[in-house]
mmCIF file of C-alpha atoms in Angstrom:
data_model
loop_
_atom_site.group_PDB
_atom_site.id
_atom_site.type_symbol
_atom_site.label_atom_id
_atom_site.label_comp_id
_atom_site.label_asym_id
_atom_site.label_seq_id
_atom_site.Cartn_x
_atom_site.Cartn_y
_atom_site.Cartn_z
ATOM 1 C CA MET P 1 9.798 2.278 33.460
ATOM 2 C CA GLY P 2 7.585 3.324 30.524
ATOM 3 C CA LEU P 3 8.154 2.486 26.902
ATOM 4 C CA SER P 4 10.144 4.888 24.759
ATOM 5 C CA ASP P 5 8.443 6.568 21.812
ATOM 6 C CA ASN P 6 10.322 4.355 19.358
ATOM 7 C CA SER P 7 9.290 1.195 21.252
ATOM 8 C CA MET P 8 5.642 2.265 21.238
ATOM 9 C CA GLY P 9 5.861 3.008 17.524
ATOM 10 C CA LEU P 10 7.476 -0.402 16.937
ATOM 11 C CA ILE P 11 4.697 -2.320 18.731
ATOM 12 C CA LEU P 12 1.979 -0.419 16.894
ATOM 13 C CA ALA P 13 3.718 -0.905 13.533
ATOM 14 C CA VAL P 14 3.948 -4.698 14.035
ATOM 15 C CA ALA P 15 0.261 -4.910 15.034
ATOM 16 C CA SER P 16 -0.638 -2.786 12.036
ATOM 17 C CA SER P 17 1.197 -5.145 9.674
ATOM 18 C CA ALA P 18 -0.697 -8.146 11.055
ATOM 19 C CA PHE P 19 -4.072 -6.525 10.414
ATOM 20 C CA ILE P 20 -3.164 -5.101 7.005
ATOM 21 C CA GLY P 21 -1.633 -8.366 5.790
ATOM 22 C CA SER P 22 -4.844 -10.206 6.693
ATOM 23 C CA SER P 23 -7.014 -7.541 5.067
ATOM 24 C CA PHE P 24 -5.412 -8.119 1.641
ATOM 25 C CA ILE P 25 -6.624 -11.716 1.686
ATOM 26 C CA LEU P 26 -10.125 -10.960 2.957
ATOM 27 C CA LYS P 27 -10.602 -8.208 0.372
ATOM 28 C CA LYS P 28 -9.234 -10.414 -2.414
ATOM 29 C CA LYS P 29 -11.689 -13.200 -1.558
ATOM 30 C CA GLY P 30 -14.503 -10.661 -1.402
ATOM 31 C CA LEU P 31 -13.551 -9.224 -4.799
ATOM 32 C CA LYS P 32 -13.491 -12.718 -6.308
ATOM 33 C CA ARG P 33 -16.956 -13.508 -4.983
ATOM 34 C CA ALA P 34 -18.303 -10.174 -6.192
ATOM 35 C CA GLY P 35 -16.719 -10.632 -9.628
ATOM 36 C CA ALA P 36 -18.406 -14.019 -10.006
ATOM 37 C CA SER P 37 -21.852 -12.440 -9.688
ATOM 38 C CA GLY P 38 -21.336 -9.002 -11.238
ATOM 39 C CA THR P 39 -18.919 -6.609 -12.939
ATOM 40 C CA ARG P 40 -15.351 -6.883 -11.656
ATOM 41 C CA ALA P 41 -13.755 -3.931 -9.848
ATOM 42 C CA GLY P 42 -10.858 -4.079 -12.316
ATOM 43 C CA VAL P 43 -13.168 -2.949 -15.129
ATOM 44 C CA GLY P 44 -15.110 -0.381 -13.129
ATOM 45 C CA GLY P 45 -17.620 -2.505 -11.199
ATOM 46 C CA TYR P 46 -18.723 -1.803 -7.616
ATOM 47 C CA THR P 47 -20.617 -5.005 -6.749
ATOM 48 C CA TYR P 48 -17.935 -5.739 -4.148
ATOM 49 C CA LEU P 49 -19.627 -3.122 -1.952
ATOM 50 C CA LEU P 50 -22.394 -5.692 -1.356
ATOM 51 C CA GLU P 51 -19.950 -8.437 -0.367
ATOM 52 C CA PRO P 52 -19.619 -8.937 3.452
ATOM 53 C CA LEU P 53 -16.171 -10.518 3.113
ATOM 54 C CA TRP P 54 -14.852 -7.417 1.361
ATOM 55 C CA TRP P 55 -16.203 -5.279 4.201
ATOM 56 C CA ALA P 56 -14.534 -7.584 6.737
ATOM 57 C CA GLY P 57 -11.261 -6.952 4.941
ATOM 58 C CA MET P 58 -12.012 -3.246 4.884
ATOM 59 C CA VAL P 59 -12.634 -3.127 8.646
ATOM 60 C CA THR P 60 -9.442 -5.118 9.263
ATOM 61 C CA MET P 61 -7.486 -2.714 7.073
ATOM 62 C CA ILE P 62 -8.941 0.293 8.902
ATOM 63 C CA VAL P 63 -7.864 -1.150 12.261
ATOM 64 C CA GLY P 64 -4.387 -1.723 10.838
ATOM 65 C CA GLU P 65 -4.225 1.773 9.372
ATOM 66 C CA VAL P 66 -5.314 3.323 12.677
ATOM 67 C CA ALA P 67 -2.511 1.455 14.462
ATOM 68 C CA ASN P 68 -0.141 2.613 11.719
ATOM 69 C CA PHE P 69 -1.451 6.172 12.086
ATOM 70 C CA VAL P 70 -0.638 6.223 15.805
ATOM 71 C CA ALA P 71 2.755 4.572 15.176
ATOM 72 C CA TYR P 72 3.801 7.533 13.001
ATOM 73 C CA VAL P 73 3.050 9.875 15.900
ATOM 74 C CA TYR P 74 5.569 8.090 18.123
ATOM 75 C CA ALA P 75 8.300 6.990 15.690
ATOM 76 C CA PRO P 76 9.928 8.283 12.471
ATOM 77 C CA ALA P 77 8.785 7.029 9.063
ATOM 78 C CA VAL P 78 12.192 5.424 8.481
ATOM 79 C CA LEU P 79 11.329 2.998 11.318
ATOM 80 C CA VAL P 80 7.573 2.519 10.881
ATOM 81 C CA THR P 81 7.273 2.227 7.090
ATOM 82 C CA PRO P 82 9.803 -0.584 6.419
ATOM 83 C CA LEU P 83 8.091 -2.740 9.061
ATOM 84 C CA GLY P 84 5.249 -3.028 6.595
ATOM 85 C CA ALA P 85 7.294 -5.930 5.204
ATOM 86 C CA LEU P 86 5.684 -8.052 7.897
ATOM 87 C CA SER P 87 2.321 -7.546 6.188
ATOM 88 C CA ILE P 88 3.815 -9.039 3.023
ATOM 89 C CA ILE P 89 4.860 -12.167 4.895
ATOM 90 C CA ILE P 90 1.435 -12.520 6.494
ATOM 91 C CA SER P 91 -0.444 -11.988 3.221
ATOM 92 C CA ALA P 92 1.851 -14.404 1.343
ATOM 93 C CA VAL P 93 1.371 -17.160 3.927
ATOM 94 C CA LEU P 94 -2.396 -16.639 4.109
ATOM 95 C CA ALA P 95 -2.622 -16.530 0.305
ATOM 96 C CA HIS P 96 -0.856 -19.899 0.194
ATOM 97 C CA PHE P 97 -3.525 -21.509 2.383
ATOM 98 C CA MET P 98 -6.670 -19.487 1.630
ATOM 99 C CA LEU P 99 -6.271 -18.455 -2.020
ATOM 100 C CA LYS P 100 -4.185 -21.432 -3.177
ATOM 101 C CA GLU P 101 -1.451 -19.062 -4.415
ATOM 102 C CA ARG P 102 1.632 -21.214 -3.913
ATOM 103 C CA LEU P 103 4.468 -19.987 -1.674
ATOM 104 C CA GLN P 104 7.653 -21.648 -2.931
ATOM 105 C CA LYS P 105 10.907 -22.288 -1.038
ATOM 106 C CA MET P 106 12.540 -19.147 -2.422
ATOM 107 C CA GLY P 107 9.491 -17.238 -1.261
ATOM 108 C CA VAL P 108 10.176 -18.454 2.279
ATOM 109 C CA LEU P 109 13.754 -17.165 1.881
ATOM 110 C CA GLY P 110 12.315 -13.820 0.793
ATOM 111 C CA CYS P 111 10.178 -13.689 3.943
ATOM 112 C CA ILE P 112 13.205 -14.405 6.156
ATOM 113 C CA THR P 113 15.238 -11.747 4.325
ATOM 114 C CA CYS P 114 12.488 -9.192 4.988
ATOM 115 C CA ILE P 115 12.548 -10.005 8.698
ATOM 116 C CA VAL P 116 16.364 -9.680 8.899
ATOM 117 C CA GLY P 117 16.281 -6.308 7.146
ATOM 118 C CA SER P 118 13.508 -5.076 9.435
ATOM 119 C CA VAL P 119 15.525 -6.020 12.528
ATOM 120 C CA VAL P 120 18.542 -4.047 11.239
ATOM 121 C CA ILE P 121 16.346 -0.994 10.660
ATOM 122 C CA VAL P 122 14.800 -1.230 14.137
ATOM 123 C CA ILE P 123 18.233 -1.425 15.793
ATOM 124 C CA HIS P 124 19.561 1.685 14.021
ATOM 125 C CA ALA P 125 16.349 3.759 13.861
ATOM 126 C CA PRO P 126 16.832 7.448 14.798
ATOM 127 C CA GLN P 127 15.117 9.179 17.703
ATOM 128 C CA GLU P 128 12.801 11.731 16.147
ATOM 129 C CA HIS P 129 12.359 15.380 17.099
ATOM 130 C CA THR P 130 8.603 15.966 17.454
ATOM 131 C CA PRO P 131 7.384 19.399 16.242
ATOM 132 C CA SER P 132 5.856 21.536 18.991
ATOM 133 C CA SER P 133 2.974 22.917 16.912
ATOM 134 C CA VAL P 134 1.108 22.410 13.652
ATOM 135 C CA GLN P 135 2.563 25.733 12.501
ATOM 136 C CA GLU P 136 6.053 24.254 12.789
ATOM 137 C CA ILE P 137 4.883 21.311 10.660
ATOM 138 C CA TRP P 138 3.462 23.778 8.124
ATOM 139 C CA THR P 139 6.862 25.461 7.911
ATOM 140 C CA LEU P 140 8.400 22.059 7.110
ATOM 141 C CA ALA P 141 5.694 21.348 4.508
ATOM 142 C CA THR P 142 6.220 24.645 2.687
ATOM 143 C CA GLN P 143 9.996 24.476 2.394
ATOM 144 C CA PRO P 144 11.071 24.636 -1.295
ATOM 145 C CA ALA P 145 12.505 21.103 -1.438
ATOM 146 C CA PHE P 146 9.255 19.509 -0.276
ATOM 147 C CA LEU P 147 7.096 21.713 -2.523
ATOM 148 C CA ILE P 148 9.148 20.537 -5.515
ATOM 149 C CA TYR P 149 8.611 16.927 -4.415
ATOM 150 C CA VAL P 150 4.826 17.464 -4.131
ATOM 151 C CA ALA P 151 4.639 19.130 -7.556
ATOM 152 C CA ALA P 152 6.587 16.262 -9.158
ATOM 153 C CA THR P 153 4.376 13.675 -7.415
ATOM 154 C CA LEU P 154 1.104 15.251 -8.562
ATOM 155 C CA SER P 155 2.413 15.591 -12.121
ATOM 156 C CA VAL P 156 3.286 11.887 -12.309
ATOM 157 C CA VAL P 157 -0.077 10.883 -10.782
ATOM 158 C CA LEU P 158 -1.976 12.940 -13.362
ATOM 159 C CA ALA P 159 0.051 11.375 -16.175
ATOM 160 C CA LEU P 160 -0.666 7.867 -14.857
ATOM 161 C CA VAL P 161 -4.401 8.514 -14.432
ATOM 162 C CA LEU P 162 -5.040 10.371 -17.688
ATOM 163 C CA HIS P 163 -2.683 8.595 -20.100
ATOM 164 C CA PHE P 164 -1.256 5.329 -18.809
ATOM 165 C CA GLU P 165 -4.270 3.871 -16.973
ATOM 166 C CA PRO P 166 -6.586 3.693 -20.046
ATOM 167 C CA HIS P 167 -3.883 1.981 -22.133
ATOM 168 C CA TYR P 168 -1.876 -0.126 -19.682
ATOM 169 C CA GLY P 169 -3.868 -0.375 -16.436
ATOM 170 C CA GLN P 170 -5.081 -3.933 -17.074
ATOM 171 C CA THR P 171 -1.672 -5.283 -18.115
ATOM 172 C CA ASN P 172 0.973 -3.381 -16.125
ATOM 173 C CA ILE P 173 0.791 -3.581 -12.325
ATOM 174 C CA LEU P 174 2.984 -0.485 -11.936
ATOM 175 C CA VAL P 175 0.204 1.817 -13.187
ATOM 176 C CA TYR P 176 -2.330 1.170 -10.407
ATOM 177 C CA LEU P 177 0.307 0.692 -7.713
ATOM 178 C CA GLY P 178 2.256 3.730 -8.867
ATOM 179 C CA ILE P 179 -0.795 5.907 -8.216
ATOM 180 C CA CYS P 180 -1.374 4.205 -4.828
ATOM 181 C CA SER P 181 2.242 4.631 -3.745
ATOM 182 C CA LEU P 182 2.689 8.238 -4.845
ATOM 183 C CA MET P 183 -0.514 9.308 -3.118
ATOM 184 C CA GLY P 184 0.356 7.080 -0.162
ATOM 185 C CA ALA P 185 3.566 8.988 0.530
ATOM 186 C CA LEU P 186 1.564 12.224 0.737
ATOM 187 C CA THR P 187 -0.962 10.429 2.956
ATOM 188 C CA VAL P 188 1.752 9.456 5.440
ATOM 189 C CA VAL P 189 3.210 12.933 5.898
ATOM 190 C CA SER P 190 -0.306 14.409 6.190
ATOM 191 C CA ILE P 191 -1.424 11.789 8.710
ATOM 192 C CA LYS P 192 1.747 12.295 10.714
ATOM 193 C CA ALA P 193 0.956 16.017 10.881
ATOM 194 C CA ILE P 194 -2.642 15.284 11.976
ATOM 195 C CA GLY P 195 -1.455 12.776 14.584
ATOM 196 C CA ILE P 196 0.977 15.263 16.102
ATOM 197 C CA ALA P 197 -1.770 17.914 16.164
ATOM 198 C CA ILE P 198 -4.133 15.512 17.974
ATOM 199 C CA LYS P 199 -1.434 14.492 20.440
ATOM 200 C CA LEU P 200 -0.605 18.132 21.245
ATOM 201 C CA THR P 201 -4.316 18.951 21.624
ATOM 202 C CA LEU P 202 -4.788 16.069 24.080
ATOM 203 C CA ASP P 203 -1.768 17.367 26.000
ATOM 204 C CA GLY P 204 -3.526 20.725 26.418
ATOM 205 C CA VAL P 205 -2.025 22.663 23.501
ATOM 206 C CA ASN P 206 -5.038 23.146 21.216
ATOM 207 C CA GLN P 207 -4.208 22.767 17.504
ATOM 208 C CA ILE P 208 -7.765 22.348 16.161
ATOM 209 C CA ALA P 209 -8.264 26.081 15.605
ATOM 210 C CA TYR P 210 -5.387 26.313 13.130
ATOM 211 C CA PRO P 211 -6.438 26.110 9.437
ATOM 212 C CA GLN P 212 -3.273 24.112 8.703
ATOM 213 C CA THR P 213 -4.679 21.191 10.728
ATOM 214 C CA TRP P 214 -7.791 21.048 8.548
ATOM 215 C CA PHE P 215 -5.714 21.402 5.402
ATOM 216 C CA PHE P 216 -3.658 18.345 6.336
ATOM 217 C CA LEU P 217 -6.908 16.483 7.171
ATOM 218 C CA THR P 218 -8.379 17.309 3.742
ATOM 219 C CA VAL P 219 -5.224 16.213 1.921
ATOM 220 C CA ALA P 220 -5.140 12.947 3.871
ATOM 221 C CA ALA P 221 -8.804 12.187 3.069
ATOM 222 C CA ILE P 222 -8.337 12.783 -0.666
ATOM 223 C CA CYS P 223 -5.178 10.681 -0.782
ATOM 224 C CA VAL P 224 -6.712 7.785 1.196
ATOM 225 C CA ILE P 225 -9.783 7.628 -1.070
ATOM 226 C CA THR P 226 -7.557 7.611 -4.156
ATOM 227 C CA GLN P 227 -5.354 4.893 -2.678
ATOM 228 C CA LEU P 228 -8.292 2.619 -1.845
ATOM 229 C CA ASN P 229 -9.831 3.011 -5.289
ATOM 230 C CA TYR P 230 -6.683 2.047 -7.180
ATOM 231 C CA LEU P 231 -5.658 -0.616 -4.676
ATOM 232 C CA ASN P 232 -9.009 -2.340 -5.269
ATOM 233 C CA LYS P 233 -8.362 -2.269 -9.012
ATOM 234 C CA ALA P 234 -4.870 -3.709 -8.542
ATOM 235 C CA LEU P 235 -6.099 -6.504 -6.253
ATOM 236 C CA ASP P 236 -8.908 -7.426 -8.638
ATOM 237 C CA THR P 237 -6.636 -7.470 -11.693
ATOM 238 C CA PHE P 238 -3.417 -9.040 -10.399
ATOM 239 C CA ASN P 239 -2.301 -11.804 -8.042
ATOM 240 C CA ALA P 240 -2.538 -10.737 -4.374
ATOM 241 C CA ALA P 241 0.923 -12.155 -3.614
ATOM 242 C CA ILE P 242 2.368 -9.872 -6.299
ATOM 243 C CA VAL P 243 0.346 -6.781 -5.382
ATOM 244 C CA SER P 244 1.498 -6.850 -1.742
ATOM 245 C CA PRO P 245 5.302 -6.837 -2.258
ATOM 246 C CA VAL P 246 5.336 -4.494 -5.255
ATOM 247 C CA TYR P 247 3.055 -2.045 -3.453
ATOM 248 C CA TYR P 248 5.228 -2.296 -0.357
ATOM 249 C CA VAL P 249 8.473 -1.603 -2.234
ATOM 250 C CA MET P 250 7.091 1.420 -4.063
ATOM 251 C CA PHE P 251 5.145 2.816 -1.126
ATOM 252 C CA THR P 252 7.996 2.400 1.361
ATOM 253 C CA THR P 253 10.613 3.941 -0.913
ATOM 254 C CA LEU P 254 8.485 6.985 -1.731
ATOM 255 C CA THR P 255 7.354 7.444 1.882
ATOM 256 C CA ILE P 256 10.917 7.400 3.230
ATOM 257 C CA ILE P 257 11.937 9.919 0.555
ATOM 258 C CA ALA P 258 8.987 12.207 1.334
ATOM 259 C CA SER P 259 9.517 11.987 5.101
ATOM 260 C CA ALA P 260 13.264 12.522 4.818
ATOM 261 C CA ILE P 261 12.671 15.669 2.755
ATOM 262 C CA MET P 262 9.907 17.104 4.964
ATOM 263 C CA PHE P 263 10.813 15.971 8.488
ATOM 264 C CA LYS P 264 14.593 15.525 7.991
ATOM 265 C CA ASP P 265 14.506 12.093 9.683
ATOM 266 C CA TRP P 266 18.246 11.510 9.322
ATOM 267 C CA SER P 267 19.309 14.874 10.681
ATOM 268 C CA GLY P 268 21.782 14.409 13.553
ATOM 269 C CA GLN P 269 22.597 10.751 12.816
ATOM 270 C CA ASP P 270 26.146 9.621 12.079
ATOM 271 C CA VAL P 271 27.127 8.117 8.751
ATOM 272 C CA SER P 272 27.384 4.542 10.070
ATOM 273 C CA SER P 273 23.809 4.555 11.419
ATOM 274 C CA ILE P 274 22.407 5.976 8.188
ATOM 275 C CA ALA P 275 24.393 3.398 6.170
ATOM 276 C CA SER P 276 23.059 0.591 8.386
ATOM 277 C CA GLU P 277 19.479 1.770 7.889
ATOM 278 C CA ILE P 278 19.958 1.949 4.125
ATOM 279 C CA CYS P 279 21.480 -1.547 4.103
ATOM 280 C CA GLY P 280 18.563 -2.829 6.177
ATOM 281 C CA PHE P 281 16.121 -1.185 3.790
ATOM 282 C CA ILE P 282 17.876 -2.714 0.759
ATOM 283 C CA THR P 283 17.762 -6.107 2.486
ATOM 284 C CA VAL P 284 14.008 -5.735 2.968
ATOM 285 C CA LEU P 285 13.577 -4.706 -0.666
ATOM 286 C CA SER P 286 15.624 -7.728 -1.756
ATOM 287 C CA GLY P 287 13.349 -9.994 0.247
ATOM 288 C CA THR P 288 10.226 -8.543 -1.360
ATOM 289 C CA ILE P 289 11.762 -8.923 -4.829
ATOM 290 C CA ILE P 290 12.602 -12.579 -4.130
ATOM 291 C CA LEU P 291 9.069 -13.130 -2.886
ATOM 292 C CA HIS P 292 7.659 -11.394 -5.948
ATOM 293 C CA ALA P 293 9.857 -13.331 -8.393
ATOM 294 C CA THR P 294 8.872 -16.728 -7.004
ATOM 295 C CA ARG P 295 5.112 -16.215 -7.161
ATOM 296 C CA GLU P 296 2.877 -17.343 -9.997
ATOM 297 C CA GLN P 297 1.056 -14.423 -11.589
ATOM 298 C CA GLU P 298 -2.689 -14.740 -11.914
ATOM 299 C CA PRO P 299 -3.708 -14.756 -15.586
ATOM 300 C CA ALA P 300 -5.594 -11.584 -16.350
ATOM 301 C CA THR P 301 -8.903 -11.836 -18.164
ATOM 302 C CA ALA P 302 -8.827 -9.283 -20.962
ATOM 303 C CA PRO P 303 -11.980 -7.269 -21.720
ATOM 304 C CA GLY P 304 -13.815 -8.456 -24.835
ATOM 305 C CA THR P 305 -12.698 -12.099 -24.585
ATOM 306 C CA VAL P 306 -14.095 -15.315 -23.162
ATOM 307 C CA THR P 307 -12.080 -17.868 -21.198
ATOM 308 C CA TRP P 308 -13.476 -21.115 -19.815
ATOM 309 C CA TYR P 309 -12.097 -24.181 -18.097
ATOM 310 C CA VAL P 310 -12.463 -27.747 -19.258
ATOM 311 C CA SER P 311 -12.090 -30.634 -16.765
ATOM 312 C CA GLY P 312 -10.968 -28.142 -14.129
ATOM 313 C CA ASP P 313 -7.399 -27.680 -15.354
ATOM 314 C CA SER P 314 -7.135 -27.115 -19.095
ATOM 315 C CA VAL P 315 -7.972 -23.824 -20.792
ATOM 316 C CA LYS P 316 -9.459 -23.331 -24.240
ATOM 317 C CA SER P 317 -9.924 -20.182 -26.255
ATOM 318 C CA ALA P 318 -12.050 -19.111 -29.203
ATOM 319 C CA GLU P 319 -9.297 -20.154 -31.605
ATOM 320 C CA ASP P 320 -9.488 -23.767 -30.366
ATOM 321 C CA GLU P 321 -13.210 -24.246 -30.992
ATOM 322 C CA HIS P 322 -15.824 -22.962 -33.455
ATOM 323 C CA LEU P 323 -17.760 -20.956 -30.897
ATOM 324 C CA ILE P 324 -19.298 -17.506 -30.659
ATOM 325 C CA THR P 325 -17.068 -14.804 -29.153
ATOM 326 C CA ILE P 326 -18.789 -12.271 -26.923
ATOM 327 C CA HIS P 327 -17.293 -8.808 -27.409
ATOM 328 C CA SER P 328 -18.370 -7.217 -24.164
ATOM 329 C CA SER P 329 -16.627 -6.593 -20.866
ATOM 330 C CA ASP P 330 -19.853 -7.331 -18.986
ATOM 331 C CA TYR P 331 -19.685 -11.098 -19.560
ATOM 332 C CA TYR P 332 -17.140 -13.455 -18.068
ATOM 333 C CA VAL P 333 -17.418 -17.233 -18.229
ATOM 334 C CA GLN P 334 -15.355 -19.103 -15.681
#
């Protein structure tokens, strides 16, 4: 007997989390190496593009995203997206050993909590109705409720990019990750539409000729590029073990909201199943918050200042010694 669509989506989602969780660490190590020899990505540098380790992380992330892409074709977002919590656990454990970012006992509890919540969601996940054509998906995408959601999302993204990023991007993690998460939710619904169109085409019902298919492809490409750009900035500026859970919480919440509005994921489910899924989701969020709260944040290096280490563990600043201060973001002494 073959696997059900939800089971196939579950397997792909778990594999995706393993690859994506590993990619965070590889990219972080690549960004650190690149920052040591050139301008950091957090202040607009692109030397990481010459770093093989960053590209290894990029390839790993692409493999994970492809698996995630296919998972959305088979299973609803309310099942696939929360399973991204597994990538948090993987990245936190790898960060403990490879980046020396300590995982404390409460962090372990947070990881276990994420797993418990994910299991609850898997048990009560709904069976999704798959649209029969890209035109049906277009009808869902142009319903008034979803158009209002898209307009609100784009307005907030513009505000974050034009106003908040120049003033607070280097000090507040929610700026970069807010942009990533808002665009990520639009990426998911677009990719789901593309995946369904590809699946229908392979089944003999050609969807390539429809302009709606190419529209969804264009939207997905723009959103993915934006996500990667701001995710790189977040990883280069803040601790990887903080970026992963905060990004997960914001991205998952917004994706479930977007999918519920567009695809009506909970339509036809009884109240007890929906309540169980919400409880499972809250449990996962609680686990990520615990994990986030028990991690040590990486001290950010502010532009226009110099920080150096003495004897490997003590830090001095310009106020402690009579030394010259370099007022340029192009020089960092570590």
